[in-house]
Amino acid sequence: MAKYFDVHPENPQPRSISTVADSIRSGALIAYPTDSCFALGCQLGNRDGLDRIRKIRNLDDRHHFTLVCENFAQLGQFVQIDNDVFRAIKAATPGSYTFILPATKEVPRQLLHPKKKTVGVRIPDHVVTQALLTELGEPLLSSTLLLPDEEEPLTQGWEIKERLDHVVDAVVDSGDCGTSPTTVIDFSGGEAEIVRRGAGDTSRFE
């Protein structure tokens, strides 16, 4: 059964955040809120967690996973980014955007797009997510909590607990999330390509 953490949306309890971070380090797969919608997350390099996300979401090997980062210093360790792209991304973060960029050697090979060698990265604008990333000290390997054959992500922690109780290890709930996943911008070719229109405003990239 999944552990359930009811976390304050503006002042997340340090003990709860610390407990969740410890469980991630120990191999847990969690469902957690972001500034767009709920996501599934585990530690970078957790192959079992990665496989479980693939199974829950029925994903193939061409799916772009996302490294959810605390800040630009962290993000820069995992993707190659030139000055023009840096400025464009900097102006839009933190926020509800995922950026696809060429990965550095710090990214485990099983996370990379098999042909492009790219990975998704983002910096969320969400108090609870940021508290968790600060405590964890590294990115969360993540994917939108969108179940197969469903058009919208789950929005309520209690429902996630009921439906995924035996396939995730913890649910972090800080209130309802939205139903729009992140806007995805592919910068791997040097120019902005809008791959998915979601919670983030696309006008700055058009």
C-alpha atoms as a printed R data frame, in Angstrom:
    type eleno elety resid chain resno      x      y       z
1   ATOM     1    CA   MET     A     1  0.000  0.000   0.000
2   ATOM     2    CA   ALA     A     2  1.143  3.500  -0.829
3   ATOM     3    CA   LYS     A     3  1.959  5.871   2.011
4   ATOM     4    CA   TYR     A     4 -0.103  9.054   1.901
5   ATOM     5    CA   PHE     A     5  1.405 12.460   2.749
6   ATOM     6    CA   ASP     A     6 -0.966 15.397   3.212
7   ATOM     7    CA   VAL     A     7  1.400 18.335   2.711
8   ATOM     8    CA   HIS     A     8  0.596 22.006   3.230
9   ATOM     9    CA   PRO     A     9  0.652 23.769  -0.182
10  ATOM    10    CA   GLU     A    10  2.410 26.915   1.028
11  ATOM    11    CA   ASN     A    11  4.377 25.724   4.074
12  ATOM    12    CA   PRO     A    12  5.220 22.059   3.446
13  ATOM    13    CA   GLN     A    13  6.051 20.209   6.647
14  ATOM    14    CA   PRO     A    14  9.835 19.554   6.746
15  ATOM    15    CA   ARG     A    15  9.380 16.145   8.372
16  ATOM    16    CA   SER     A    16  7.038 14.950   5.611
17  ATOM    17    CA   ILE     A    17  9.315 16.287   2.869
18  ATOM    18    CA   SER     A    18 12.348 14.630   4.477
19  ATOM    19    CA   THR     A    19 10.514 11.309   4.773
20  ATOM    20    CA   VAL     A    20  9.466 11.396   1.121
21  ATOM    21    CA   ALA     A    21 13.008 12.278  -0.002
22  ATOM    22    CA   ASP     A    22 14.426  9.393   2.044
23  ATOM    23    CA   SER     A    23 11.956  7.004   0.452
24  ATOM    24    CA   ILE     A    24 12.986  8.191  -3.033
25  ATOM    25    CA   ARG     A    25 16.630  7.556  -2.178
26  ATOM    26    CA   SER     A    26 15.606  4.075  -1.062
27  ATOM    27    CA   GLY     A    27 14.040  3.287  -4.437
28  ATOM    28    CA   ALA     A    28 10.447  4.487  -4.028
29  ATOM    29    CA   LEU     A    29  8.199  5.534  -6.886
30  ATOM    30    CA   ILE     A    30  5.999  8.463  -5.873
31  ATOM    31    CA   ALA     A    31  3.042 10.413  -7.228
32  ATOM    32    CA   TYR     A    32  3.503 14.123  -6.528
33  ATOM    33    CA   PRO     A    33  1.985 17.511  -7.455
34  ATOM    34    CA   THR     A    34  3.559 20.045  -9.805
35  ATOM    35    CA   ASP     A    35  2.602 23.416 -11.270
36  ATOM    36    CA   SER     A    36  0.881 21.679 -14.181
37  ATOM    37    CA   CYS     A    37 -0.530 18.354 -12.968
38  ATOM    38    CA   PHE     A    38  0.403 15.318 -10.889
39  ATOM    39    CA   ALA     A    39  3.487 13.376 -11.943
40  ATOM    40    CA   LEU     A    40  5.186 10.076 -11.232
41  ATOM    41    CA   GLY     A    41  8.723 10.413  -9.913
42  ATOM    42    CA   CYS     A    42 11.714  8.372  -8.775
43  ATOM    43    CA   GLN     A    43 15.441  8.798  -8.287
44  ATOM    44    CA   LEU     A    44 17.650  9.290 -11.310
45  ATOM    45    CA   GLY     A    45 19.222  5.903 -12.043
46  ATOM    46    CA   ASN     A    46 16.378  3.918 -10.449
47  ATOM    47    CA   ARG     A    47 15.851  1.376 -13.251
48  ATOM    48    CA   ASP     A    48 13.059 -0.412 -11.410
49  ATOM    49    CA   GLY     A    49 11.239  2.907 -10.921
50  ATOM    50    CA   LEU     A    50 11.703  3.696 -14.603
51  ATOM    51    CA   ASP     A    51 10.278  0.318 -15.599
52  ATOM    52    CA   ARG     A    52  7.325  0.816 -13.262
53  ATOM    53    CA   ILE     A    53  6.529  4.212 -14.803
54  ATOM    54    CA   ARG     A    54  6.658  2.637 -18.274
55  ATOM    55    CA   LYS     A    55  4.295 -0.109 -17.137
56  ATOM    56    CA   ILE     A    56  1.819  2.218 -15.374
57  ATOM    57    CA   ARG     A    57  1.657  4.523 -18.391
58  ATOM    58    CA   ASN     A    58  2.173  1.879 -21.093
59  ATOM    59    CA   LEU     A    59  5.079  3.815 -22.644
60  ATOM    60    CA   ASP     A    60  7.434  2.763 -25.438
61  ATOM    61    CA   ASP     A    61 11.165  3.459 -25.646
62  ATOM    62    CA   ARG     A    62 10.634  6.652 -27.668
63  ATOM    63    CA   HIS     A    63  8.959  8.441 -24.772
64  ATOM    64    CA   HIS     A    64 10.835 11.476 -23.479
65  ATOM    65    CA   PHE     A    65 11.220 11.259 -19.719
66  ATOM    66    CA   THR     A    66 11.770 14.488 -17.817
67  ATOM    67    CA   LEU     A    67 14.382 15.452 -15.262
68  ATOM    68    CA   VAL     A    68 12.609 17.821 -12.877
69  ATOM    69    CA   CYS     A    69 15.315 20.162 -11.592
70  ATOM    70    CA   GLU     A    70 15.503 22.605  -8.702
71  ATOM    71    CA   ASN     A    71 17.362 25.332 -10.591
72  ATOM    72    CA   PHE     A    72 19.545 26.140 -13.605
73  ATOM    73    CA   ALA     A    73 22.764 25.048 -11.904
74  ATOM    74    CA   GLN     A    74 21.292 21.559 -11.591
75  ATOM    75    CA   LEU     A    75 19.699 21.560 -15.032
76  ATOM    76    CA   GLY     A    76 22.999 22.490 -16.678
77  ATOM    77    CA   GLN     A    77 24.634 19.269 -15.476
78  ATOM    78    CA   PHE     A    78 22.323 17.132 -17.577
79  ATOM    79    CA   VAL     A    79 21.749 18.945 -20.885
80  ATOM    80    CA   GLN     A    80 23.834 20.772 -23.471
81  ATOM    81    CA   ILE     A    81 22.602 24.329 -23.843
82  ATOM    82    CA   ASP     A    82 23.976 27.278 -25.843
83  ATOM    83    CA   ASN     A    83 23.602 30.935 -24.934
84  ATOM    84    CA   ASP     A    84 20.586 31.727 -27.134
85  ATOM    85    CA   VAL     A    85 18.650 28.698 -25.930
86  ATOM    86    CA   PHE     A    86 19.694 29.424 -22.340
87  ATOM    87    CA   ARG     A    87 18.208 32.925 -22.544
88  ATOM    88    CA   ALA     A    88 14.951 31.628 -24.027
89  ATOM    89    CA   ILE     A    89 14.557 28.961 -21.356
90  ATOM    90    CA   LYS     A    90 15.655 31.278 -18.543
91  ATOM    91    CA   ALA     A    91 12.886 33.737 -19.460
92  ATOM    92    CA   ALA     A    92 10.250 30.991 -19.165
93  ATOM    93    CA   THR     A    93 11.332 29.334 -15.933
94  ATOM    94    CA   PRO     A    94 10.363 28.390 -13.369
95  ATOM    95    CA   GLY     A    95  7.098 27.430 -15.023
96  ATOM    96    CA   SER     A    96  4.936 24.821 -16.709
97  ATOM    97    CA   TYR     A    97  7.331 23.992 -19.525
98  ATOM    98    CA   THR     A    98  9.380 20.940 -20.437
99  ATOM    99    CA   PHE     A    99 12.375 21.514 -22.715
100 ATOM   100    CA   ILE     A   100 13.893 18.778 -24.865
101 ATOM   101    CA   LEU     A   101 17.644 19.162 -25.240
102 ATOM   102    CA   PRO     A   102 20.715 17.062 -26.066
103 ATOM   103    CA   ALA     A   103 21.741 15.130 -22.961
104 ATOM   104    CA   THR     A   104 25.141 15.117 -21.302
105 ATOM   105    CA   LYS     A   105 26.922 11.948 -20.201
106 ATOM   106    CA   GLU     A   106 25.425 12.458 -16.727
107 ATOM   107    CA   VAL     A   107 22.082 11.130 -17.993
108 ATOM   108    CA   PRO     A   108 21.650  7.330 -17.828
109 ATOM   109    CA   ARG     A   109 21.406  5.855 -21.320
110 ATOM   110    CA   GLN     A   110 18.047  4.191 -20.689
111 ATOM   111    CA   LEU     A   111 16.459  7.653 -20.295
112 ATOM   112    CA   LEU     A   112 17.586  8.939 -23.662
113 ATOM   113    CA   HIS     A   113 15.540  9.047 -26.833
114 ATOM   114    CA   PRO     A   114 17.100  6.103 -28.752
115 ATOM   115    CA   LYS     A   115 17.864  8.099 -31.911
116 ATOM   116    CA   LYS     A   116 18.130 11.718 -30.813
117 ATOM   117    CA   LYS     A   117 20.013 11.175 -27.509
118 ATOM   118    CA   THR     A   118 17.851 13.854 -25.951
119 ATOM   119    CA   VAL     A   119 16.042 14.206 -22.635
120 ATOM   120    CA   GLY     A   120 13.360 16.484 -21.198
121 ATOM   121    CA   VAL     A   121 14.179 18.947 -18.413
122 ATOM   122    CA   ARG     A   122 12.125 21.425 -16.441
123 ATOM   123    CA   ILE     A   123 12.141 23.715 -13.404
124 ATOM   124    CA   PRO     A   124  8.688 23.798 -11.779
125 ATOM   125    CA   ASP     A   125  7.059 26.769 -10.086
126 ATOM   126    CA   HIS     A   126  5.527 24.801  -7.213
127 ATOM   127    CA   VAL     A   127  6.332 25.215  -3.512
128 ATOM   128    CA   VAL     A   128  5.996 21.545  -2.559
129 ATOM   129    CA   THR     A   129  7.938 20.251  -5.555
130 ATOM   130    CA   GLN     A   130 10.723 22.756  -4.921
131 ATOM   131    CA   ALA     A   131 10.893 21.785  -1.238
132 ATOM   132    CA   LEU     A   132 11.229 18.145  -2.236
133 ATOM   133    CA   LEU     A   133 13.917 18.876  -4.838
134 ATOM   134    CA   THR     A   134 15.879 20.965  -2.322
135 ATOM   135    CA   GLU     A   135 15.748 18.160   0.229
136 ATOM   136    CA   LEU     A   136 16.629 15.527  -2.375
137 ATOM   137    CA   GLY     A   137 19.571 17.492  -3.781
138 ATOM   138    CA   GLU     A   138 19.166 16.031  -7.268
139 ATOM   139    CA   PRO     A   139 16.566 15.947 -10.054
140 ATOM   140    CA   LEU     A   140 13.523 13.718 -10.000
141 ATOM   141    CA   LEU     A   141 13.081 11.395 -12.951
142 ATOM   142    CA   SER     A   142  9.473 12.114 -13.875
143 ATOM   143    CA   SER     A   143  6.573 11.555 -16.210
144 ATOM   144    CA   THR     A   144  3.055 13.025 -16.264
145 ATOM   145    CA   LEU     A   145  0.563 10.919 -14.324
146 ATOM   146    CA   LEU     A   146 -1.624 10.199 -17.332
147 ATOM   147    CA   LEU     A   147 -3.014  6.674 -17.380
148 ATOM   148    CA   PRO     A   148 -3.447  4.694 -20.615
149 ATOM   149    CA   ASP     A   149 -6.696  5.327 -22.491
150 ATOM   150    CA   GLU     A   150 -7.513  8.376 -20.343
151 ATOM   151    CA   GLU     A   151 -7.609 11.864 -21.829
152 ATOM   152    CA   GLU     A   152 -6.752 13.860 -18.703
153 ATOM   153    CA   PRO     A   153 -4.343 13.320 -15.801
154 ATOM   154    CA   LEU     A   154 -5.667 12.473 -12.353
155 ATOM   155    CA   THR     A   155 -6.133 15.660 -10.325
156 ATOM   156    CA   GLN     A   156 -6.752 14.566  -6.724
157 ATOM   157    CA   GLY     A   157 -4.385 12.855  -4.344
158 ATOM   158    CA   TRP     A   158 -7.020 10.660  -2.707
159 ATOM   159    CA   GLU     A   159 -8.101  9.305  -6.091
160 ATOM   160    CA   ILE     A   160 -4.493  8.540  -7.024
161 ATOM   161    CA   LYS     A   161 -4.108  6.722  -3.689
162 ATOM   162    CA   GLU     A   162 -7.208  4.643  -4.430
163 ATOM   163    CA   ARG     A   163 -6.340  3.785  -8.012
164 ATOM   164    CA   LEU     A   164 -2.562  3.330  -7.776
165 ATOM   165    CA   ASP     A   165 -2.301  2.043  -4.213
166 ATOM   166    CA   HIS     A   166 -0.422 -1.116  -5.191
167 ATOM   167    CA   VAL     A   167  1.781  0.276  -7.967
168 ATOM   168    CA   VAL     A   168  3.297  3.387  -6.331
169 ATOM   169    CA   ASP     A   169  4.996  3.625  -2.938
170 ATOM   170    CA   ALA     A   170  3.841  7.085  -1.848
171 ATOM   171    CA   VAL     A   171  1.366  9.809  -2.778
172 ATOM   172    CA   VAL     A   172  2.177 13.431  -1.927
173 ATOM   173    CA   ASP     A   173 -0.984 15.539  -1.819
174 ATOM   174    CA   SER     A   174 -1.039 19.328  -1.444
175 ATOM   175    CA   GLY     A   175 -4.462 19.981  -2.967
176 ATOM   176    CA   ASP     A   176 -5.951 19.637  -6.417
177 ATOM   177    CA   CYS     A   177 -3.645 19.968  -9.404
178 ATOM   178    CA   GLY     A   178 -4.570 21.120 -12.875
179 ATOM   179    CA   THR     A   179 -5.407 18.835 -15.770
180 ATOM   180    CA   SER     A   180 -3.030 20.359 -18.326
181 ATOM   181    CA   PRO     A   181  0.429 18.786 -18.605
182 ATOM   182    CA   THR     A   182  3.439 20.970 -19.347
183 ATOM   183    CA   THR     A   183  3.975 22.672 -22.665
184 ATOM   184    CA   VAL     A   184  6.831 20.823 -24.396
185 ATOM   185    CA   ILE     A   185  9.383 22.789 -26.429
186 ATOM   186    CA   ASP     A   186 12.035 20.906 -28.411
187 ATOM   187    CA   PHE     A   187 15.284 22.872 -28.671
188 ATOM   188    CA   SER     A   188 17.415 19.910 -29.769
189 ATOM   189    CA   GLY     A   189 17.651 21.299 -33.317
190 ATOM   190    CA   GLY     A   190 18.634 24.779 -32.128
191 ATOM   191    CA   GLU     A   191 15.253 26.393 -32.843
192 ATOM   192    CA   ALA     A   192 12.123 26.191 -30.708
193 ATOM   193    CA   GLU     A   193  9.673 23.540 -31.906
194 ATOM   194    CA   ILE     A   194  6.381 23.288 -30.012
195 ATOM   195    CA   VAL     A   195  5.792 19.571 -29.478
196 ATOM   196    CA   ARG     A   196  2.845 19.808 -27.083
197 ATOM   197    CA   ARG     A   197  0.666 22.739 -26.091
198 ATOM   198    CA   GLY     A   198 -0.161 22.542 -22.399
199 ATOM   199    CA   ALA     A   199 -0.157 24.688 -19.273
200 ATOM   200    CA   GLY     A   200  2.618 27.057 -20.358
201 ATOM   201    CA   ASP     A   201  1.960 29.981 -22.737
202 ATOM   202    CA   THR     A   202  3.452 29.164 -26.167
203 ATOM   203    CA   SER     A   203  3.425 32.701 -27.608
204 ATOM   204    CA   ARG     A   204  7.036 33.430 -26.611
205 ATOM   205    CA   PHE     A   205  8.204 30.426 -28.672
206 ATOM   206    CA   GLU     A   206  6.205 31.134 -31.843
